[in-house]
Coordinates of C-alpha atoms and ligand atoms in Angstrom, one line a residue:
M16 CA 43.3 16.8 22.1
L17 CA 40.4 18.1 20.1
D18 CA 38.9 15.7 17.7
W19 CA 38.1 17.8 14.6
T20 CA 35.9 15.2 12.9
V21 CA 33.6 15.1 15.9
V22 CA 33.5 18.9 16.0
V23 CA 32.7 19.2 12.3
T24 CA 30.1 16.4 12.5
N25 CA 28.4 18.1 15.4
Y26 CA 28.5 21.4 13.8
K27 CA 26.9 20.0 10.7
R28 CA 24.2 18.3 12.7
I29 CA 23.4 21.5 14.6
F30 CA 23.8 24.2 12.0
V31 CA 23.9 22.7 8.5
S32 CA 21.4 19.9 8.8
T33 CA 18.1 20.7 7.1
R34 CA 16.5 17.4 8.1
P35 CA 12.9 18.2 8.8
T36 CA 10.9 16.6 11.6
I37 CA 7.9 15.7 9.5
S38 CA 7.9 14.3 6.0
I39 CA 4.6 14.1 4.1
V40 CA 4.8 11.5 1.3
V41 CA 2.3 11.7 -1.6
P42 CA 2.2 9.4 -4.6
V43 CA 1.0 11.4 -7.6
Y44 CA -0.5 9.9 -10.8
N45 CA -2.3 12.4 -13.0
E46 CA -3.2 14.8 -10.2
E47 CA -2.4 18.1 -12.0
P48 CA -5.6 19.9 -10.9
V49 CA -5.2 18.7 -7.3
L50 CA -1.5 19.6 -6.5
P51 CA -1.8 23.4 -5.9
E52 CA -4.7 22.9 -3.5
L53 CA -2.8 20.1 -1.8
Y54 CA 0.2 22.3 -1.4
R55 CA -2.0 25.2 0.0
R56 CA -3.8 23.0 2.6
V57 CA -0.6 21.1 3.7
S58 CA 1.5 24.2 4.1
Q59 CA -1.3 26.0 6.0
V60 CA -1.7 23.1 8.4
M61 CA 2.1 22.5 8.8
A62 CA 2.7 26.2 9.5
Q63 CA 0.2 26.0 12.4
T64 CA 2.0 23.0 13.9
G65 CA 5.3 24.8 14.1
E66 CA 7.1 21.7 13.1
T67 CA 9.8 21.7 10.4
W68 CA 8.5 19.7 7.4
E69 CA 8.9 18.6 3.8
L70 CA 6.3 17.5 1.3
I71 CA 7.6 14.8 -1.1
L72 CA 5.6 14.4 -4.2
V73 CA 6.4 11.2 -6.1
N74 CA 5.3 11.5 -9.7
D75 CA 4.4 8.0 -10.8
G76 CA 4.7 8.4 -14.5
S77 CA 1.8 10.8 -14.9
S78 CA 0.8 11.6 -18.5
D79 CA -0.6 15.0 -17.6
R80 CA 1.5 18.0 -16.4
S81 CA 1.9 16.8 -12.8
A82 CA 5.7 16.8 -13.1
E83 CA 5.8 20.4 -14.3
V84 CA 3.5 21.5 -11.4
I85 CA 5.9 19.7 -8.9
A86 CA 8.9 21.5 -10.5
Q87 CA 7.0 24.8 -10.2
L88 CA 6.0 24.3 -6.6
H89 CA 9.6 23.3 -5.7
A90 CA 10.9 26.5 -7.3
Q91 CA 8.4 28.5 -5.3
D92 CA 8.8 26.8 -1.9
K93 CA 11.7 24.5 -0.9
H94 CA 9.5 22.6 1.5
I95 CA 8.3 20.9 -1.7
K96 CA 10.5 18.1 -3.0
G97 CA 9.9 15.7 -5.8
V98 CA 10.8 12.4 -7.4
S99 CA 9.7 11.5 -10.9
F100 CA 9.6 7.9 -12.1
S101 CA 10.6 6.8 -15.6
R102 CA 7.1 5.3 -16.0
N103 CA 4.0 4.3 -14.0
F104 CA 4.9 1.8 -11.3
G105 CA 1.7 1.9 -9.2
F106 CA 0.8 3.4 -5.8
Q107 CA 2.6 0.9 -3.6
I108 CA 5.9 1.4 -5.3
A109 CA 5.5 5.2 -5.5
A110 CA 4.8 5.2 -1.8
T111 CA 7.9 3.1 -1.2
A112 CA 10.0 5.6 -3.2
G113 CA 8.6 8.4 -1.1
L114 CA 9.7 6.5 2.1
D115 CA 13.1 6.0 0.6
H116 CA 13.6 9.7 0.0
A117 CA 11.9 11.1 3.1
Q118 CA 14.2 12.5 5.8
G119 CA 11.8 13.3 8.6
D120 CA 11.7 11.7 12.0
A121 CA 8.0 10.9 11.3
I122 CA 6.5 10.3 7.9
I123 CA 2.9 10.8 6.9
L124 CA 1.7 8.9 3.9
T125 CA -1.4 10.2 2.1
D126 CA -3.3 10.4 -1.2
A127 CA -2.9 13.4 -3.4
D128 CA -6.6 14.0 -3.8
L129 CA -7.3 15.4 -0.3
Q130 CA -9.6 12.5 0.6
D131 CA -7.4 12.3 3.7
P132 CA -7.6 15.8 5.0
P133 CA -4.3 17.5 6.1
E134 CA -6.2 19.0 9.0
V135 CA -5.8 15.5 10.7
Y136 CA -2.0 15.8 10.7
P137 CA -1.7 17.7 14.0
E138 CA -3.7 15.0 15.8
M139 CA -1.5 12.3 14.3
I140 CA 1.7 14.3 15.3
A141 CA 0.4 14.7 18.8
K142 CA -0.1 10.9 19.1
W143 CA 3.4 10.4 17.8
R144 CA 4.8 12.8 20.4
E145 CA 2.9 10.7 23.0
G146 CA 5.1 7.8 22.0
Y147 CA 3.2 5.9 19.3
D148 CA 5.2 4.6 16.4
V149 CA 2.3 4.3 13.9
V150 CA -0.9 6.4 13.9
Y151 CA -3.2 5.2 11.2
G152 CA -6.4 6.9 10.0
V153 CA -9.6 5.0 10.5
R154 CA -12.3 6.0 8.2
K155 CA -15.4 6.9 10.2
S156 CA -17.3 7.7 7.0
R157 CA -16.6 8.0 3.4
V158 CA -18.1 10.8 1.3
G159 CA -18.4 10.7 -2.5
E160 CA -17.6 7.1 -3.2
T161 CA -19.7 4.7 -5.3
W162 CA -21.7 2.1 -3.4
F163 CA -19.8 -0.5 -5.4
K164 CA -16.5 0.7 -4.0
L165 CA -17.9 1.0 -0.5
I166 CA -19.3 -2.6 -0.5
T167 CA -16.2 -4.2 -2.1
A168 CA -13.9 -2.3 0.2
K169 CA -15.9 -3.4 3.3
L170 CA -15.9 -7.0 2.1
F171 CA -12.2 -6.9 1.2
Y172 CA -11.1 -5.6 4.6
R173 CA -13.3 -8.3 6.4
L174 CA -11.9 -11.1 4.2
I175 CA -8.3 -10.0 4.7
H176 CA -8.9 -9.8 8.4
H177 CA -10.1 -13.4 8.5
I178 CA -7.6 -15.1 6.3
T179 CA -4.3 -13.3 7.0
S180 CA -2.0 -14.1 9.9
I181 CA -1.4 -10.5 10.9
D182 CA -3.8 -8.0 12.3
I183 CA -4.6 -5.5 9.6
P184 CA -6.9 -2.9 11.2
L185 CA -10.4 -2.6 9.7
D186 CA -11.4 0.3 7.5
T187 CA -7.9 1.8 7.2
G188 CA -6.3 2.8 4.0
D189 CA -2.7 3.9 3.5
F190 CA -3.2 7.2 5.3
R191 CA -1.0 7.0 8.4
L192 CA 1.9 8.5 10.3
M193 CA 5.0 6.3 10.8
D194 CA 8.0 6.8 13.0
R195 CA 11.4 6.6 11.3
R196 CA 12.2 3.2 12.8
V197 CA 9.0 1.8 11.3
V198 CA 9.9 3.3 7.9
E199 CA 13.5 1.9 8.2
A200 CA 12.0 -1.5 8.9
I201 CA 9.8 -1.3 5.8
R202 CA 12.7 -0.1 3.7
H203 CA 14.5 -3.3 4.6
M204 CA 11.7 -5.4 3.2
P205 CA 12.7 -5.9 -0.4
E206 CA 9.5 -7.6 -1.7
R207 CA 8.1 -6.5 -5.0
N208 CA 4.5 -7.2 -4.4
R209 CA 4.2 -4.6 -1.7
F210 CA 1.0 -4.4 0.3
L211 CA 1.9 -1.6 2.7
R212 CA -1.3 -1.9 4.6
G213 CA -0.1 -5.3 5.7
L214 CA 3.6 -4.5 6.0
V215 CA 3.1 -1.7 8.5
P216 CA 1.1 -3.8 11.1
W217 CA 3.6 -6.7 10.5
V218 CA 6.4 -4.4 11.8
G219 CA 4.7 -4.1 15.2
Y220 CA 5.8 -1.5 17.8
K221 CA 3.2 0.8 19.3
Q222 CA 0.4 1.4 16.9
T223 CA -2.9 3.2 17.3
G224 CA -5.7 4.7 15.1
I225 CA -7.5 7.9 15.0
E226 CA -10.9 8.3 13.4
Y227 CA -11.6 10.8 10.6
E228 CA -14.1 11.5 7.9
R229 CA -12.9 10.5 4.5
Q230 CA -13.7 13.4 2.1
A231 CA -14.6 13.2 -1.6
R232 CA -11.9 13.6 -4.1
F233 CA -10.9 17.3 -4.6
A234 CA -10.7 16.8 -8.4
G235 CA -10.0 14.2 -11.0
E236 CA -11.0 10.5 -10.9
S237 CA -10.2 7.5 -8.7
K238 CA -7.5 5.3 -10.2
Y239 CA -8.7 2.3 -8.2
G240 CA -12.4 2.4 -8.9
S241 CA -13.0 -0.6 -11.1
V242 CA -12.8 -4.4 -10.5
K243 CA -9.9 -4.6 -13.0
Q244 CA -7.9 -2.1 -11.0
M245 CA -8.8 -3.5 -7.6
L246 CA -8.5 -7.2 -8.2
P247 CA -4.7 -7.3 -8.7
F248 CA -4.4 -5.3 -5.5
A249 CA -6.6 -7.7 -3.6
L250 CA -4.7 -10.7 -4.9
D251 CA -1.3 -9.1 -3.9
A252 CA -2.7 -8.5 -0.4
I253 CA -4.0 -12.1 0.0
T254 CA -0.9 -13.9 -1.4
S255 CA 1.5 -11.7 0.5
F256 CA 0.1 -12.5 3.8
S257 CA -1.8 -15.8 3.6
Y258 CA -1.3 -19.4 2.5
I259 CA -5.0 -20.2 3.0
P260 CA -5.8 -20.3 -0.8
L261 CA -3.0 -23.0 -1.2
Q262 CA -4.4 -24.9 1.8
L263 CA -7.8 -24.6 0.4
A264 CA -6.7 -26.5 -2.7
T265 CA -5.3 -29.2 -0.4
Y266 CA -8.5 -29.5 1.7
L267 CA -10.6 -29.5 -1.4
G268 CA -8.4 -32.3 -2.7
F269 CA -8.8 -34.4 0.4
A270 CA -12.6 -33.8 0.5
I271 CA -13.1 -34.8 -3.1
A272 CA -10.8 -37.8 -2.8
G273 CA -12.8 -38.9 0.2
V274 CA -16.1 -38.6 -1.7
S275 CA -14.6 -40.3 -4.7
G276 CA -13.5 -43.3 -2.5
L277 CA -17.1 -43.8 -1.5
A278 CA -18.3 -43.4 -5.0
I279 CA -15.8 -45.9 -6.3
L280 CA -16.9 -48.5 -3.8
T281 CA -20.5 -47.9 -4.7
V282 CA -19.9 -48.2 -8.4
V283 CA -17.9 -51.4 -8.0
G284 CA -20.6 -52.8 -5.6
V285 CA -23.4 -52.0 -8.0
R286 CA -21.5 -53.4 -11.0
L287 CA -20.7 -56.7 -9.2
F288 CA -23.8 -57.4 -7.2
G289 CA -26.5 -55.1 -8.7
P290 CA -28.9 -56.0 -11.4
P291 CA -27.4 -56.3 -14.9
G292 CA -27.6 -53.2 -17.1
E293 CA -27.2 -50.8 -14.2
L294 CA -24.7 -47.8 -14.5
L295 CA -24.8 -47.6 -18.3
G296 CA -25.3 -43.9 -18.6
Q297 CA -22.5 -41.5 -19.5
A298 CA -24.0 -38.6 -17.4
T299 CA -22.3 -39.7 -14.1
T300 CA -18.9 -40.1 -15.8
L301 CA -19.2 -36.7 -17.5
V302 CA -20.2 -34.9 -14.4
A303 CA -17.4 -36.4 -12.4
V304 CA -14.7 -35.7 -15.0
L305 CA -15.8 -32.1 -15.7
F306 CA -16.1 -31.4 -12.0
L307 CA -12.6 -32.7 -11.3
G308 CA -11.2 -30.9 -14.3
G309 CA -12.6 -27.6 -12.9
V310 CA -11.2 -28.2 -9.5
Q311 CA -7.8 -29.1 -10.8
L312 CA -7.6 -26.0 -13.0
I313 CA -8.6 -23.8 -10.1
S314 CA -5.9 -25.4 -7.9
L315 CA -3.3 -24.9 -10.7
G316 CA -4.4 -21.3 -10.9
I317 CA -3.9 -20.7 -7.2
I318 CA -0.5 -22.3 -7.4
G319 CA 0.2 -20.1 -10.5
E320 CA -0.7 -16.9 -8.5
Y321 CA 2.0 -17.7 -5.9
L322 CA 4.5 -19.0 -8.5
G323 CA 4.3 -15.8 -10.6
R324 CA 4.9 -13.7 -7.5
I325 CA 7.9 -15.9 -6.5
Y326 CA 9.2 -15.4 -10.1
D327 CA 8.9 -11.7 -9.7
E328 CA 10.9 -11.8 -6.4
V329 CA 13.6 -14.1 -7.8
K330 CA 14.2 -11.8 -10.8
G331 CA 15.3 -9.2 -8.4
R332 CA 14.6 -6.2 -10.6
P333 CA 14.8 -2.7 -9.1
L334 CA 11.5 -1.6 -7.6
Y335 CA 11.5 1.6 -9.6
L336 CA 13.6 3.8 -11.8
V337 CA 13.9 7.5 -11.1
D338 CA 13.9 10.0 -14.0
K339 CA 14.2 13.3 -12.2
T340 CA 14.4 14.6 -8.6
W341 CA 13.7 18.0 -7.1
G342 CA 15.4 18.9 -3.8
V343 CA 15.6 15.4 -2.3
G344 CA 18.8 14.3 -0.5
G345 CA 19.8 18.0 -0.3
E346 CA 20.7 18.4 -3.9
D347 CA 18.6 19.9 -6.7
E348 CA 18.7 18.2 -10.1
G349 CA 15.4 19.3 -11.5
Ligands
UDP422 N1 -1.6 6.7 -7.7 C1 -0.3 6.4 -8.0 N2 -0.1 5.5 -9.0 C2 -1.1 4.9 -9.7 C3 -2.4 5.1 -9.3 C4 -2.6 6.1 -8.3 O1 0.6 7.0 -7.5 O2 -0.8 4.1 -10.6 C5 -1.9 7.7 -6.6 C6 -2.9 8.7 -6.9 O3 -2.4 9.9 -7.5 C7 -3.4 9.0 -5.5 C8 -3.3 7.7 -4.7 O4 -2.3 7.0 -5.5 O5 -2.6 10.0 -4.9 C9 -4.5 7.0 -4.6 O6 -5.2 6.9 -5.8 P1 -6.8 7.2 -5.9 O7 -7.1 8.4 -5.1 O8 -7.1 7.3 -7.4 O9 -7.4 5.9 -5.3 P2 -8.6 5.8 -4.3 O10 -8.4 6.8 -3.2 O11 -9.9 6.2 -5.1 O12 -8.6 4.4 -3.8
MG423 MG1 -8.0 8.8 -3.4

């Protein structure tokens, strides 16, 4: 007997399904002047590849007219889909929302500002077709960045490489292609302090890199250019993947306790057997107390960094709240 459910499901899969092969996910925060050019370049490149595709723009609570531009682009071309947050949640979360809504078999994550040129996508897709699950972009050179950003980025990547337990590739950002199974794995990681650059290598499978020249921003300003913006990101990265800061506090404790042991013996020795009047000064006492006070505060601070993050996780709040969507999941609410 003919099983009609199977027939209908297969019919839907073959004729009704509009699932694209490639999803391009782009977090957007105040990128109004960039979006039309992004759309132009991406659609040009994707037309050349002959793949079916969608471009998912995640509006991360922009205060400019980015949301309107997304709505406009979606009205003009159904390849463009959008998700708009209730407020600004930050790049990592916006990227996560993009992965949640992407339907493609492979997903490319990229900045809105065209620093990662769409012209690299065909090469990434070719590698994916060869059988790689992750193809990340390795920055051969970076145009139009401040020397401060270049130096801190270089140091940061080297530091992370040394102190984390997973192999985060050097000089890569978030620009990468991921197979659906990698994206599904990441979607099953509920952590709030998300450092995608670490989560993706953690997943494993077959990963490779391709070199590209990082361009200057097409328009607008970097949102991660100052220490104030970069430091929380760096701390998230370190605490998500390393216990070394905590261990450092322990080692430091042992080292200082060892030295103190010797110092105590010396002081007692001098007091008992040395000439009278020795060790009267307050300087030694002050130095020791202040030094230990400093070390203790630093150790408490390190514990606090981890504790705060544990608290964030335990509260279990949703990662983001959606305000509007355009064309994602098949429906159109915008
Ligand atoms: N971005 C975001 N939320 C934010 C800050 C930035 O979605 O709170 C987006 C931004 O629109 C861009 C990407 O994240 O597409 C990277 O930001 P940016 O280019 O300013 O950083 P940089 O490339 O200079 O490190
Ligand atoms: Mg950028």
